[in-house]
JSON list of C-alpha atoms and ligand atoms in Angstrom, two decimals:
[
{"chain": "A", "resi": 1, "resn": "MET", "atom": "CA", "xyz": [-2.18, -109.95, 155.53]},
{"chain": "A", "resi": 2, "resn": "LYS", "atom": "CA", "xyz": [1.29, -111.50, 155.39]},
{"chain": "A", "resi": 3, "resn": "LYS", "atom": "CA", "xyz": [4.33, -109.22, 155.02]},
{"chain": "A", "resi": 4, "resn": "ILE", "atom": "CA", "xyz": [5.69, -110.65, 151.83]},
{"chain": "A", "resi": 5, "resn": "LYS", "atom": "CA", "xyz": [8.53, -109.68, 149.52]},
{"chain": "A", "resi": 6, "resn": "VAL", "atom": "CA", "xyz": [8.09, -109.56, 145.76]},
{"chain": "A", "resi": 7, "resn": "ALA", "atom": "CA", "xyz": [11.09, -109.79, 143.43]},
{"chain": "A", "resi": 8, "resn": "ILE", "atom": "CA", "xyz": [10.81, -108.68, 139.82]},
{"chain": "A", "resi": 9, "resn": "ASP", "atom": "CA", "xyz": [13.84, -109.28, 137.62]},
{"chain": "A", "resi": 10, "resn": "GLY", "atom": "CA", "xyz": [14.41, -109.07, 133.91]},
{"chain": "A", "resi": 11, "resn": "PRO", "atom": "CA", "xyz": [16.44, -107.48, 131.13]},
{"chain": "A", "resi": 12, "resn": "ALA", "atom": "CA", "xyz": [16.55, -103.77, 130.28]},
{"chain": "A", "resi": 13, "resn": "SER", "atom": "CA", "xyz": [13.23, -102.12, 129.42]},
{"chain": "A", "resi": 14, "resn": "SER", "atom": "CA", "xyz": [11.15, -105.24, 130.01]},
{"chain": "A", "resi": 15, "resn": "GLY", "atom": "CA", "xyz": [8.63, -103.09, 131.90]},
{"chain": "A", "resi": 16, "resn": "LYS", "atom": "CA", "xyz": [9.76, -103.97, 135.42]},
{"chain": "A", "resi": 17, "resn": "SER", "atom": "CA", "xyz": [9.54, -100.55, 137.01]},
{"chain": "A", "resi": 18, "resn": "THR", "atom": "CA", "xyz": [6.23, -99.53, 135.42]},
{"chain": "A", "resi": 19, "resn": "VAL", "atom": "CA", "xyz": [4.62, -102.77, 136.53]},
{"chain": "A", "resi": 20, "resn": "ALA", "atom": "CA", "xyz": [6.29, -102.81, 139.95]},
{"chain": "A", "resi": 21, "resn": "LYS", "atom": "CA", "xyz": [5.10, -99.27, 140.71]},
{"chain": "A", "resi": 22, "resn": "ARG", "atom": "CA", "xyz": [1.52, -100.14, 139.80]},
{"chain": "A", "resi": 23, "resn": "LEU", "atom": "CA", "xyz": [1.60, -103.28, 141.93]},
{"chain": "A", "resi": 24, "resn": "ALA", "atom": "CA", "xyz": [3.15, -101.45, 144.89]},
{"chain": "A", "resi": 25, "resn": "LYS", "atom": "CA", "xyz": [0.31, -98.94, 144.77]},
{"chain": "A", "resi": 26, "resn": "GLN", "atom": "CA", "xyz": [-2.34, -101.63, 144.44]},
{"chain": "A", "resi": 27, "resn": "PHE", "atom": "CA", "xyz": [-1.05, -103.66, 147.41]},
{"chain": "A", "resi": 28, "resn": "GLY", "atom": "CA", "xyz": [0.25, -100.79, 149.55]},
{"chain": "A", "resi": 29, "resn": "PHE", "atom": "CA", "xyz": [3.84, -102.02, 149.36]},
{"chain": "A", "resi": 30, "resn": "ILE", "atom": "CA", "xyz": [7.07, -100.01, 149.12]},
{"chain": "A", "resi": 31, "resn": "TYR", "atom": "CA", "xyz": [8.54, -99.89, 145.64]},
{"chain": "A", "resi": 32, "resn": "THR", "atom": "CA", "xyz": [12.31, -100.20, 145.25]},
{"chain": "A", "resi": 33, "resn": "ASP", "atom": "CA", "xyz": [14.09, -99.81, 141.93]},
{"chain": "A", "resi": 34, "resn": "THR", "atom": "CA", "xyz": [17.57, -101.24, 142.54]},
{"chain": "A", "resi": 35, "resn": "GLY", "atom": "CA", "xyz": [18.81, -100.22, 139.09]},
{"chain": "A", "resi": 36, "resn": "ALA", "atom": "CA", "xyz": [18.62, -96.63, 140.37]},
{"chain": "A", "resi": 37, "resn": "MET", "atom": "CA", "xyz": [21.35, -97.46, 142.90]},
{"chain": "A", "resi": 38, "resn": "TYR", "atom": "CA", "xyz": [23.77, -98.72, 140.26]},
{"chain": "A", "resi": 39, "resn": "ARG", "atom": "CA", "xyz": [22.86, -95.71, 138.16]},
{"chain": "A", "resi": 40, "resn": "ALA", "atom": "CA", "xyz": [23.60, -93.38, 141.11]},
{"chain": "A", "resi": 41, "resn": "VAL", "atom": "CA", "xyz": [27.11, -94.86, 141.51]},
{"chain": "A", "resi": 42, "resn": "THR", "atom": "CA", "xyz": [27.66, -94.35, 137.78]},
{"chain": "A", "resi": 43, "resn": "TYR", "atom": "CA", "xyz": [26.47, -90.76, 138.12]},
{"chain": "A", "resi": 44, "resn": "LEU", "atom": "CA", "xyz": [28.94, -90.23, 140.97]},
{"chain": "A", "resi": 45, "resn": "ALA", "atom": "CA", "xyz": [31.77, -91.73, 138.89]},
{"chain": "A", "resi": 46, "resn": "LEU", "atom": "CA", "xyz": [30.96, -89.32, 136.04]},
{"chain": "A", "resi": 47, "resn": "THR", "atom": "CA", "xyz": [30.70, -86.36, 138.42]},
{"chain": "A", "resi": 48, "resn": "TYR", "atom": "CA", "xyz": [33.96, -87.07, 140.26]},
{"chain": "A", "resi": 49, "resn": "HIS", "atom": "CA", "xyz": [35.84, -88.39, 137.22]},
{"chain": "A", "resi": 50, "resn": "VAL", "atom": "CA", "xyz": [36.39, -91.87, 138.61]},
{"chain": "A", "resi": 51, "resn": "PRO", "atom": "CA", "xyz": [37.07, -94.54, 135.94]},
{"chain": "A", "resi": 52, "resn": "PHE", "atom": "CA", "xyz": [34.26, -97.12, 135.65]},
{"chain": "A", "resi": 53, "resn": "SER", "atom": "CA", "xyz": [36.88, -99.87, 135.86]},
{"chain": "A", "resi": 54, "resn": "ASP", "atom": "CA", "xyz": [38.32, -98.75, 139.22]},
{"chain": "A", "resi": 55, "resn": "GLU", "atom": "CA", "xyz": [36.43, -100.89, 141.75]},
{"chain": "A", "resi": 56, "resn": "GLN", "atom": "CA", "xyz": [38.29, -99.61, 144.79]},
{"chain": "A", "resi": 57, "resn": "ALA", "atom": "CA", "xyz": [37.71, -95.96, 143.91]},
{"chain": "A", "resi": 58, "resn": "LEU", "atom": "CA", "xyz": [34.02, -96.60, 143.15]},
{"chain": "A", "resi": 59, "resn": "VAL", "atom": "CA", "xyz": [33.49, -98.25, 146.54]},
{"chain": "A", "resi": 60, "resn": "GLU", "atom": "CA", "xyz": [35.29, -95.34, 148.19]},
{"chain": "A", "resi": 61, "resn": "LEU", "atom": "CA", "xyz": [33.07, -92.90, 146.31]},
{"chain": "A", "resi": 62, "resn": "LEU", "atom": "CA", "xyz": [30.01, -94.70, 147.60]},
{"chain": "A", "resi": 63, "resn": "HIS", "atom": "CA", "xyz": [31.23, -94.39, 151.18]},
{"chain": "A", "resi": 64, "resn": "GLN", "atom": "CA", "xyz": [31.95, -90.70, 150.76]},
{"chain": "A", "resi": 65, "resn": "HIS", "atom": "CA", "xyz": [28.66, -89.93, 149.03]},
{"chain": "A", "resi": 66, "resn": "PRO", "atom": "CA", "xyz": [25.99, -92.31, 150.32]},
{"chain": "A", "resi": 67, "resn": "ILE", "atom": "CA", "xyz": [22.94, -92.79, 148.11]},
{"chain": "A", "resi": 68, "resn": "GLU", "atom": "CA", "xyz": [19.71, -91.80, 149.80]},
{"chain": "A", "resi": 69, "resn": "PHE", "atom": "CA", "xyz": [16.25, -92.84, 148.81]},
{"chain": "A", "resi": 70, "resn": "LYS", "atom": "CA", "xyz": [12.95, -91.18, 149.52]},
{"chain": "A", "resi": 71, "resn": "GLN", "atom": "CA", "xyz": [10.38, -93.85, 148.87]},
{"chain": "A", "resi": 72, "resn": "THR", "atom": "CA", "xyz": [6.65, -93.93, 148.67]},
{"chain": "A", "resi": 73, "resn": "GLN", "atom": "CA", "xyz": [4.40, -96.51, 147.10]},
{"chain": "A", "resi": 74, "resn": "THR", "atom": "CA", "xyz": [4.58, -94.92, 143.68]},
{"chain": "A", "resi": 75, "resn": "GLU", "atom": "CA", "xyz": [7.73, -92.88, 143.64]},
{"chain": "A", "resi": 76, "resn": "GLN", "atom": "CA", "xyz": [11.34, -93.32, 144.43]},
{"chain": "A", "resi": 77, "resn": "GLN", "atom": "CA", "xyz": [13.55, -90.27, 144.53]},
{"chain": "A", "resi": 78, "resn": "VAL", "atom": "CA", "xyz": [17.30, -90.58, 144.62]},
{"chain": "A", "resi": 79, "resn": "PHE", "atom": "CA", "xyz": [19.66, -88.13, 146.34]},
{"chain": "A", "resi": 80, "resn": "VAL", "atom": "CA", "xyz": [23.42, -87.78, 146.70]},
{"chain": "A", "resi": 81, "resn": "ASP", "atom": "CA", "xyz": [25.13, -84.87, 148.43]},
{"chain": "A", "resi": 82, "resn": "GLN", "atom": "CA", "xyz": [21.60, -83.61, 149.19]},
{"chain": "A", "resi": 83, "resn": "LYS", "atom": "CA", "xyz": [20.98, -83.21, 145.46]},
{"chain": "A", "resi": 84, "resn": "ASN", "atom": "CA", "xyz": [17.99, -84.81, 143.78]},
{"chain": "A", "resi": 85, "resn": "ILE", "atom": "CA", "xyz": [19.46, -86.92, 140.94]},
{"chain": "A", "resi": 86, "resn": "THR", "atom": "CA", "xyz": [16.27, -88.83, 140.05]},
{"chain": "A", "resi": 87, "resn": "ASP", "atom": "CA", "xyz": [16.22, -87.46, 136.49]},
{"chain": "A", "resi": 88, "resn": "ALA", "atom": "CA", "xyz": [19.97, -87.17, 135.99]},
{"chain": "A", "resi": 89, "resn": "ILE", "atom": "CA", "xyz": [20.50, -90.93, 136.43]},
{"chain": "A", "resi": 90, "resn": "ARG", "atom": "CA", "xyz": [18.25, -91.61, 133.39]},
{"chain": "A", "resi": 91, "resn": "GLN", "atom": "CA", "xyz": [20.51, -89.73, 130.98]},
{"chain": "A", "resi": 92, "resn": "PRO", "atom": "CA", "xyz": [22.29, -91.73, 128.24]},
{"chain": "A", "resi": 93, "resn": "ASP", "atom": "CA", "xyz": [25.80, -91.21, 129.66]},
{"chain": "A", "resi": 94, "resn": "VAL", "atom": "CA", "xyz": [24.69, -93.02, 132.82]},
{"chain": "A", "resi": 95, "resn": "THR", "atom": "CA", "xyz": [22.62, -95.66, 131.01]},
{"chain": "A", "resi": 96, "resn": "ASN", "atom": "CA", "xyz": [25.47, -96.60, 128.69]},
{"chain": "A", "resi": 97, "resn": "ASN", "atom": "CA", "xyz": [28.03, -97.07, 131.44]},
{"chain": "A", "resi": 98, "resn": "VAL", "atom": "CA", "xyz": [26.03, -98.47, 134.34]},
{"chain": "A", "resi": 99, "resn": "SER", "atom": "CA", "xyz": [26.51, -102.12, 133.39]},
{"chain": "A", "resi": 100, "resn": "GLU", "atom": "CA", "xyz": [30.27, -101.85, 133.68]},
{"chain": "A", "resi": 101, "resn": "VAL", "atom": "CA", "xyz": [29.97, -100.25, 137.11]},
{"chain": "A", "resi": 102, "resn": "ALA", "atom": "CA", "xyz": [27.57, -103.02, 138.16]},
{"chain": "A", "resi": 103, "resn": "THR", "atom": "CA", "xyz": [30.09, -105.79, 137.40]},
{"chain": "A", "resi": 104, "resn": "HIS", "atom": "CA", "xyz": [32.21, -104.97, 140.48]},
{"chain": "A", "resi": 105, "resn": "GLN", "atom": "CA", "xyz": [31.85, -107.16, 143.54]},
{"chain": "A", "resi": 106, "resn": "GLY", "atom": "CA", "xyz": [32.63, -104.33, 146.00]},
{"chain": "A", "resi": 107, "resn": "VAL", "atom": "CA", "xyz": [29.94, -102.10, 144.49]},
{"chain": "A", "resi": 108, "resn": "ARG", "atom": "CA", "xyz": [27.39, -104.91, 144.48]},
{"chain": "A", "resi": 109, "resn": "GLU", "atom": "CA", "xyz": [28.10, -105.91, 148.09]},
{"chain": "A", "resi": 110, "resn": "ALA", "atom": "CA", "xyz": [27.52, -102.37, 149.34]},
{"chain": "A", "resi": 111, "resn": "LEU", "atom": "CA", "xyz": [24.30, -101.91, 147.38]},
{"chain": "A", "resi": 112, "resn": "VAL", "atom": "CA", "xyz": [22.87, -105.36, 148.10]},
{"chain": "A", "resi": 113, "resn": "LYS", "atom": "CA", "xyz": [23.28, -104.68, 151.82]},
{"chain": "A", "resi": 114, "resn": "GLN", "atom": "CA", "xyz": [21.31, -101.45, 151.43]},
{"chain": "A", "resi": 115, "resn": "GLN", "atom": "CA", "xyz": [18.61, -103.27, 149.41]},
{"chain": "A", "resi": 116, "resn": "GLN", "atom": "CA", "xyz": [18.26, -106.03, 152.00]},
{"chain": "A", "resi": 117, "resn": "LEU", "atom": "CA", "xyz": [17.82, -103.44, 154.75]},
{"chain": "A", "resi": 118, "resn": "ILE", "atom": "CA", "xyz": [15.02, -101.76, 152.81]},
{"chain": "A", "resi": 119, "resn": "ALA", "atom": "CA", "xyz": [13.28, -105.12, 152.37]},
{"chain": "A", "resi": 120, "resn": "GLU", "atom": "CA", "xyz": [13.82, -106.26, 155.96]},
{"chain": "A", "resi": 121, "resn": "ASN", "atom": "CA", "xyz": [10.25, -105.70, 157.05]},
{"chain": "A", "resi": 122, "resn": "GLY", "atom": "CA", "xyz": [8.57, -107.09, 153.95]},
{"chain": "A", "resi": 123, "resn": "GLN", "atom": "CA", "xyz": [5.73, -105.34, 152.13]},
{"chain": "A", "resi": 124, "resn": "VAL", "atom": "CA", "xyz": [8.16, -104.54, 149.37]},
{"chain": "A", "resi": 125, "resn": "ILE", "atom": "CA", "xyz": [8.29, -104.90, 145.61]},
{"chain": "A", "resi": 126, "resn": "MET", "atom": "CA", "xyz": [11.86, -104.74, 144.41]},
{"chain": "A", "resi": 127, "resn": "ASP", "atom": "CA", "xyz": [12.96, -104.73, 140.80]},
{"chain": "A", "resi": 128, "resn": "GLY", "atom": "CA", "xyz": [16.38, -105.40, 139.33]},
{"chain": "A", "resi": 129, "resn": "ARG", "atom": "CA", "xyz": [18.51, -108.16, 137.84]},
{"chain": "A", "resi": 130, "resn": "ASP", "atom": "CA", "xyz": [19.49, -110.33, 140.81]},
{"chain": "A", "resi": 131, "resn": "ILE", "atom": "CA", "xyz": [16.66, -109.80, 143.31]},
{"chain": "A", "resi": 132, "resn": "GLY", "atom": "CA", "xyz": [15.24, -113.32, 143.12]},
{"chain": "A", "resi": 133, "resn": "THR", "atom": "CA", "xyz": [18.68, -114.97, 142.92]},
{"chain": "A", "resi": 134, "resn": "ALA", "atom": "CA", "xyz": [20.87, -112.94, 145.29]},
{"chain": "A", "resi": 135, "resn": "VAL", "atom": "CA", "xyz": [19.21, -110.02, 147.09]},
{"chain": "A", "resi": 136, "resn": "LEU", "atom": "CA", "xyz": [15.97, -111.62, 148.30]},
{"chain": "A", "resi": 137, "resn": "PRO", "atom": "CA", "xyz": [16.32, -115.37, 147.70]},
{"chain": "A", "resi": 138, "resn": "ASP", "atom": "CA", "xyz": [13.51, -115.84, 150.25]},
{"chain": "A", "resi": 139, "resn": "ALA", "atom": "CA", "xyz": [11.02, -113.62, 148.36]},
{"chain": "A", "resi": 140, "resn": "GLN", "atom": "CA", "xyz": [7.57, -115.25, 148.36]},
{"chain": "A", "resi": 141, "resn": "VAL", "atom": "CA", "xyz": [6.83, -114.12, 144.80]},
{"chain": "A", "resi": 142, "resn": "LYS", "atom": "CA", "xyz": [9.52, -114.07, 142.12]},
{"chain": "A", "resi": 143, "resn": "ILE", "atom": "CA", "xyz": [8.79, -112.89, 138.62]},
{"chain": "A", "resi": 144, "resn": "PHE", "atom": "CA", "xyz": [11.13, -112.91, 135.63]},
{"chain": "A", "resi": 145, "resn": "LEU", "atom": "CA", "xyz": [9.84, -110.38, 133.12]},
{"chain": "A", "resi": 146, "resn": "VAL", "atom": "CA", "xyz": [10.93, -110.63, 129.49]},
{"chain": "A", "resi": 147, "resn": "ALA", "atom": "CA", "xyz": [9.95, -109.09, 126.14]},
{"chain": "A", "resi": 148, "resn": "SER", "atom": "CA", "xyz": [11.38, -109.14, 122.62]},
{"chain": "A", "resi": 149, "resn": "VAL", "atom": "CA", "xyz": [14.30, -106.78, 122.08]},
{"chain": "A", "resi": 150, "resn": "THR", "atom": "CA", "xyz": [12.36, -104.95, 119.34]},
{"chain": "A", "resi": 151, "resn": "GLU", "atom": "CA", "xyz": [9.49, -104.20, 121.68]},
{"chain": "A", "resi": 152, "resn": "ARG", "atom": "CA", "xyz": [11.82, -103.19, 124.49]},
{"chain": "A", "resi": 153, "resn": "ALA", "atom": "CA", "xyz": [13.66, -100.75, 122.21]},
{"chain": "A", "resi": 154, "resn": "GLN", "atom": "CA", "xyz": [10.34, -99.27, 121.08]},
{"chain": "A", "resi": 155, "resn": "ARG", "atom": "CA", "xyz": [9.24, -98.81, 124.68]},
{"chain": "A", "resi": 156, "resn": "ARG", "atom": "CA", "xyz": [12.52, -97.14, 125.60]},
{"chain": "A", "resi": 157, "resn": "TYR", "atom": "CA", "xyz": [12.23, -94.90, 122.53]},
{"chain": "A", "resi": 158, "resn": "ALA", "atom": "CA", "xyz": [8.77, -93.73, 123.54]},
{"chain": "A", "resi": 159, "resn": "GLU", "atom": "CA", "xyz": [9.88, -93.22, 127.15]},
{"chain": "A", "resi": 160, "resn": "ASN", "atom": "CA", "xyz": [12.92, -91.21, 126.06]},
{"chain": "A", "resi": 161, "resn": "GLN", "atom": "CA", "xyz": [10.77, -89.02, 123.84]},
{"chain": "A", "resi": 162, "resn": "THR", "atom": "CA", "xyz": [8.60, -88.01, 126.78]},
{"chain": "A", "resi": 163, "resn": "LYS", "atom": "CA", "xyz": [11.79, -87.01, 128.62]},
{"chain": "A", "resi": 164, "resn": "GLY", "atom": "CA", "xyz": [13.15, -85.06, 125.67]},
{"chain": "A", "resi": 165, "resn": "ILE", "atom": "CA", "xyz": [16.03, -87.54, 125.15]},
{"chain": "A", "resi": 166, "resn": "LEU", "atom": "CA", "xyz": [16.59, -88.09, 121.42]},
{"chain": "A", "resi": 167, "resn": "THR", "atom": "CA", "xyz": [18.15, -91.39, 120.32]},
{"chain": "A", "resi": 168, "resn": "ASP", "atom": "CA", "xyz": [17.28, -93.35, 117.20]},
{"chain": "A", "resi": 169, "resn": "LEU", "atom": "CA", "xyz": [15.69, -96.78, 117.44]},
{"chain": "A", "resi": 170, "resn": "ASP", "atom": "CA", "xyz": [18.65, -98.67, 115.96]},
{"chain": "A", "resi": 171, "resn": "THR", "atom": "CA", "xyz": [21.06, -97.18, 118.46]},
{"chain": "A", "resi": 172, "resn": "LEU", "atom": "CA", "xyz": [18.67, -97.94, 121.32]},
{"chain": "A", "resi": 173, "resn": "THR", "atom": "CA", "xyz": [18.33, -101.57, 120.19]},
{"chain": "A", "resi": 174, "resn": "LYS", "atom": "CA", "xyz": [22.11, -101.98, 120.12]},
{"chain": "A", "resi": 175, "resn": "GLU", "atom": "CA", "xyz": [22.51, -100.31, 123.53]},
{"chain": "A", "resi": 176, "resn": "ILE", "atom": "CA", "xyz": [19.89, -102.59, 125.08]},
{"chain": "A", "resi": 177, "resn": "GLN", "atom": "CA", "xyz": [21.53, -105.69, 123.59]},
{"chain": "A", "resi": 178, "resn": "GLN", "atom": "CA", "xyz": [24.93, -104.57, 124.82]},
{"chain": "A", "resi": 179, "resn": "ARG", "atom": "CA", "xyz": [23.62, -103.94, 128.35]},
{"chain": "A", "resi": 180, "resn": "ASP", "atom": "CA", "xyz": [21.82, -107.31, 128.44]},
{"chain": "A", "resi": 181, "resn": "HIS", "atom": "CA", "xyz": [25.00, -109.02, 127.29]},
{"chain": "A", "resi": 182, "resn": "ILE", "atom": "CA", "xyz": [27.15, -107.48, 130.04]},
{"chain": "A", "resi": 183, "resn": "ASP", "atom": "CA", "xyz": [24.44, -108.04, 132.68]},
{"chain": "A", "resi": 184, "resn": "SER", "atom": "CA", "xyz": [23.87, -111.70, 131.84]},
{"chain": "A", "resi": 185, "resn": "THR", "atom": "CA", "xyz": [27.50, -112.72, 131.34]},
{"chain": "A", "resi": 186, "resn": "ARG", "atom": "CA", "xyz": [29.11, -110.97, 134.32]},
{"chain": "A", "resi": 187, "resn": "GLU", "atom": "CA", "xyz": [30.71, -113.17, 136.95]},
{"chain": "A", "resi": 188, "resn": "ILE", "atom": "CA", "xyz": [28.88, -111.90, 140.03]},
{"chain": "A", "resi": 189, "resn": "SER", "atom": "CA", "xyz": [25.09, -112.22, 140.27]},
{"chain": "A", "resi": 190, "resn": "PRO", "atom": "CA", "xyz": [24.41, -112.23, 136.53]},
{"chain": "A", "resi": 191, "resn": "LEU", "atom": "CA", "xyz": [20.94, -111.58, 135.18]},
{"chain": "A", "resi": 192, "resn": "LYS", "atom": "CA", "xyz": [19.18, -114.92, 135.14]},
{"chain": "A", "resi": 193, "resn": "GLN", "atom": "CA", "xyz": [15.85, -116.41, 136.05]},
{"chain": "A", "resi": 194, "resn": "ALA", "atom": "CA", "xyz": [15.77, -117.86, 139.59]},
{"chain": "A", "resi": 195, "resn": "GLU", "atom": "CA", "xyz": [14.79, -121.51, 139.65]},
{"chain": "A", "resi": 196, "resn": "ASP", "atom": "CA", "xyz": [11.61, -120.71, 141.52]},
{"chain": "A", "resi": 197, "resn": "ALA", "atom": "CA", "xyz": [10.72, -117.60, 139.50]},
{"chain": "A", "resi": 198, "resn": "ILE", "atom": "CA", "xyz": [7.70, -117.37, 137.22]},
{"chain": "A", "resi": 199, "resn": "LEU", "atom": "CA", "xyz": [8.47, -116.34, 133.65]},
{"chain": "A", "resi": 200, "resn": "VAL", "atom": "CA", "xyz": [6.16, -113.64, 132.29]},
{"chain": "A", "resi": 201, "resn": "ASP", "atom": "CA", "xyz": [6.60, -112.62, 128.65]},
{"chain": "A", "resi": 202, "resn": "THR", "atom": "CA", "xyz": [5.20, -109.12, 128.17]},
{"chain": "A", "resi": 203, "resn": "THR", "atom": "CA", "xyz": [5.63, -109.00, 124.38]},
{"chain": "A", "resi": 204, "resn": "GLY", "atom": "CA", "xyz": [2.34, -107.84, 122.92]},
{"chain": "A", "resi": 205, "resn": "LYS", "atom": "CA", "xyz": [0.73, -107.44, 126.35]},
{"chain": "A", "resi": 206, "resn": "SER", "atom": "CA", "xyz": [-0.53, -104.18, 127.80]},
{"chain": "A", "resi": 207, "resn": "ILE", "atom": "CA", "xyz": [0.69, -102.90, 131.16]},
{"chain": "A", "resi": 208, "resn": "ASP", "atom": "CA", "xyz": [-2.76, -103.65, 132.59]},
{"chain": "A", "resi": 209, "resn": "GLN", "atom": "CA", "xyz": [-2.57, -107.26, 131.46]},
{"chain": "A", "resi": 210, "resn": "VAL", "atom": "CA", "xyz": [0.89, -107.79, 132.98]},
{"chain": "A", "resi": 211, "resn": "VAL", "atom": "CA", "xyz": [-0.13, -106.11, 136.23]},
{"chain": "A", "resi": 212, "resn": "GLN", "atom": "CA", "xyz": [-3.18, -108.36, 136.38]},
{"chain": "A", "resi": 213, "resn": "ILE", "atom": "CA", "xyz": [-1.12, -111.55, 135.86]},
{"chain": "A", "resi": 214, "resn": "ILE", "atom": "CA", "xyz": [1.39, -110.69, 138.60]},
{"chain": "A", "resi": 215, "resn": "ALA", "atom": "CA", "xyz": [-1.29, -109.36, 140.97]},
{"chain": "A", "resi": 216, "resn": "GLU", "atom": "CA", "xyz": [-2.87, -112.80, 140.96]},
{"chain": "A", "resi": 217, "resn": "TYR", "atom": "CA", "xyz": [0.39, -114.44, 142.04]},
{"chain": "A", "resi": 218, "resn": "ILE", "atom": "CA", "xyz": [0.80, -111.86, 144.82]},
{"chain": "A", "resi": 219, "resn": "GLN", "atom": "CA", "xyz": [-2.78, -112.37, 145.94]},
{"chain": "A", "resi": 220, "resn": "GLN", "atom": "CA", "xyz": [-2.18, -116.09, 146.23]},
{"chain": "A", "resi": 221, "resn": "ALA", "atom": "CA", "xyz": [0.90, -115.51, 148.42]},
{"chain": "A", "resi": 222, "resn": "LEU", "atom": "CA", "xyz": [-0.85, -113.17, 150.88]},
{"chain": "B", "resi": 1, "resn": "LIG", "atom": "O1", "xyz": [16.92, -101.40, 135.86]},
{"chain": "B", "resi": 1, "resn": "LIG", "atom": "P1", "xyz": [17.87, -100.46, 135.17]},
{"chain": "B", "resi": 1, "resn": "LIG", "atom": "O2", "xyz": [17.84, -100.62, 133.68]},
{"chain": "B", "resi": 1, "resn": "LIG", "atom": "O3", "xyz": [17.72, -99.05, 135.58]},
{"chain": "B", "resi": 1, "resn": "LIG", "atom": "O4", "xyz": [19.29, -100.94, 135.66]},
{"chain": "B", "resi": 1, "resn": "LIG", "atom": "C1", "xyz": [20.48, -100.30, 135.23]},
{"chain": "B", "resi": 1, "resn": "LIG", "atom": "C2", "xyz": [21.65, -101.29, 135.30]},
{"chain": "B", "resi": 1, "resn": "LIG", "atom": "O5", "xyz": [21.98, -101.54, 136.67]},
{"chain": "B", "resi": 1, "resn": "LIG", "atom": "C3", "xyz": [21.43, -102.66, 134.69]},
{"chain": "B", "resi": 1, "resn": "LIG", "atom": "O6", "xyz": [21.66, -102.67, 133.29]},
{"chain": "B", "resi": 1, "resn": "LIG", "atom": "C4", "xyz": [22.46, -103.49, 135.44]},
{"chain": "B", "resi": 1, "resn": "LIG", "atom": "O7", "xyz": [23.74, -103.36, 134.88]},
{"chain": "B", "resi": 1, "resn": "LIG", "atom": "C5", "xyz": [22.47, -102.86, 136.82]},
{"chain": "B", "resi": 1, "resn": "LIG", "atom": "N1", "xyz": [21.66, -103.58, 137.79]},
{"chain": "B", "resi": 1, "resn": "LIG", "atom": "C6", "xyz": [22.20, -104.68, 138.41]},
{"chain": "B", "resi": 1, "resn": "LIG", "atom": "N2", "xyz": [21.51, -105.31, 139.40]},
{"chain": "B", "resi": 1, "resn": "LIG", "atom": "C7", "xyz": [20.30, -104.88, 139.77]},
{"chain": "B", "resi": 1, "resn": "LIG", "atom": "C8", "xyz": [19.70, -103.78, 139.13]},
{"chain": "B", "resi": 1, "resn": "LIG", "atom": "C9", "xyz": [20.41, -103.15, 138.11]},
{"chain": "B", "resi": 1, "resn": "LIG", "atom": "O8", "xyz": [23.29, -105.10, 138.08]},
{"chain": "B", "resi": 1, "resn": "LIG", "atom": "N3", "xyz": [19.67, -105.51, 140.77]}
]
């Protein structure tokens, strides 16, 4: 079996991580959620009261408090200062500020380096916004996952409910649109489909169906 890299990009709540985790398990690959890294920097900024606009200070923060991952095929746990922040980085105060933090070149350079190291040996499924375009341009399988904003907001609503986070659907829709706007219009590595990526629209499809579609592309690349 070839040691291939799989890149899954797409807007917020398009189902990337759910699908990527399932595929990683099925193929025995390592799963890497790169959004968690940008979220961890945002968490650090909130914890240490660093403004989201201060690139220099954010990069410094990252050097002082390196983000550590414990990865398996189905789980990715995130630690800083030896503290497990896997759940904390999903809270609304992180979610609503992460896109601003992710606009900074210095922050991106540091995290992309870490992502490329993880993927060095292949057998990896990485999800994010710029994996196919910037992090792993040589990935053998590139998927661009999309879904209607209404469906994405509904998915996020259901997910939040299971975590005990209460936000109404209208607010969630606006937050998703706002995040997509910042992510796709930023100067450095904006969210966009790589030229050689396959577009998969998950609107109205079950997780099983999407997993099945992508699994076939991976199978062909092995
Ligand atoms: O995937 P998730 O929604 O957790 O990502 C959180 C945020 O991190 C995104 O909205 C985006 O601003 C940023 N991000 C990024 N590049 C990536 C992954 C995430 O800019 N590769």
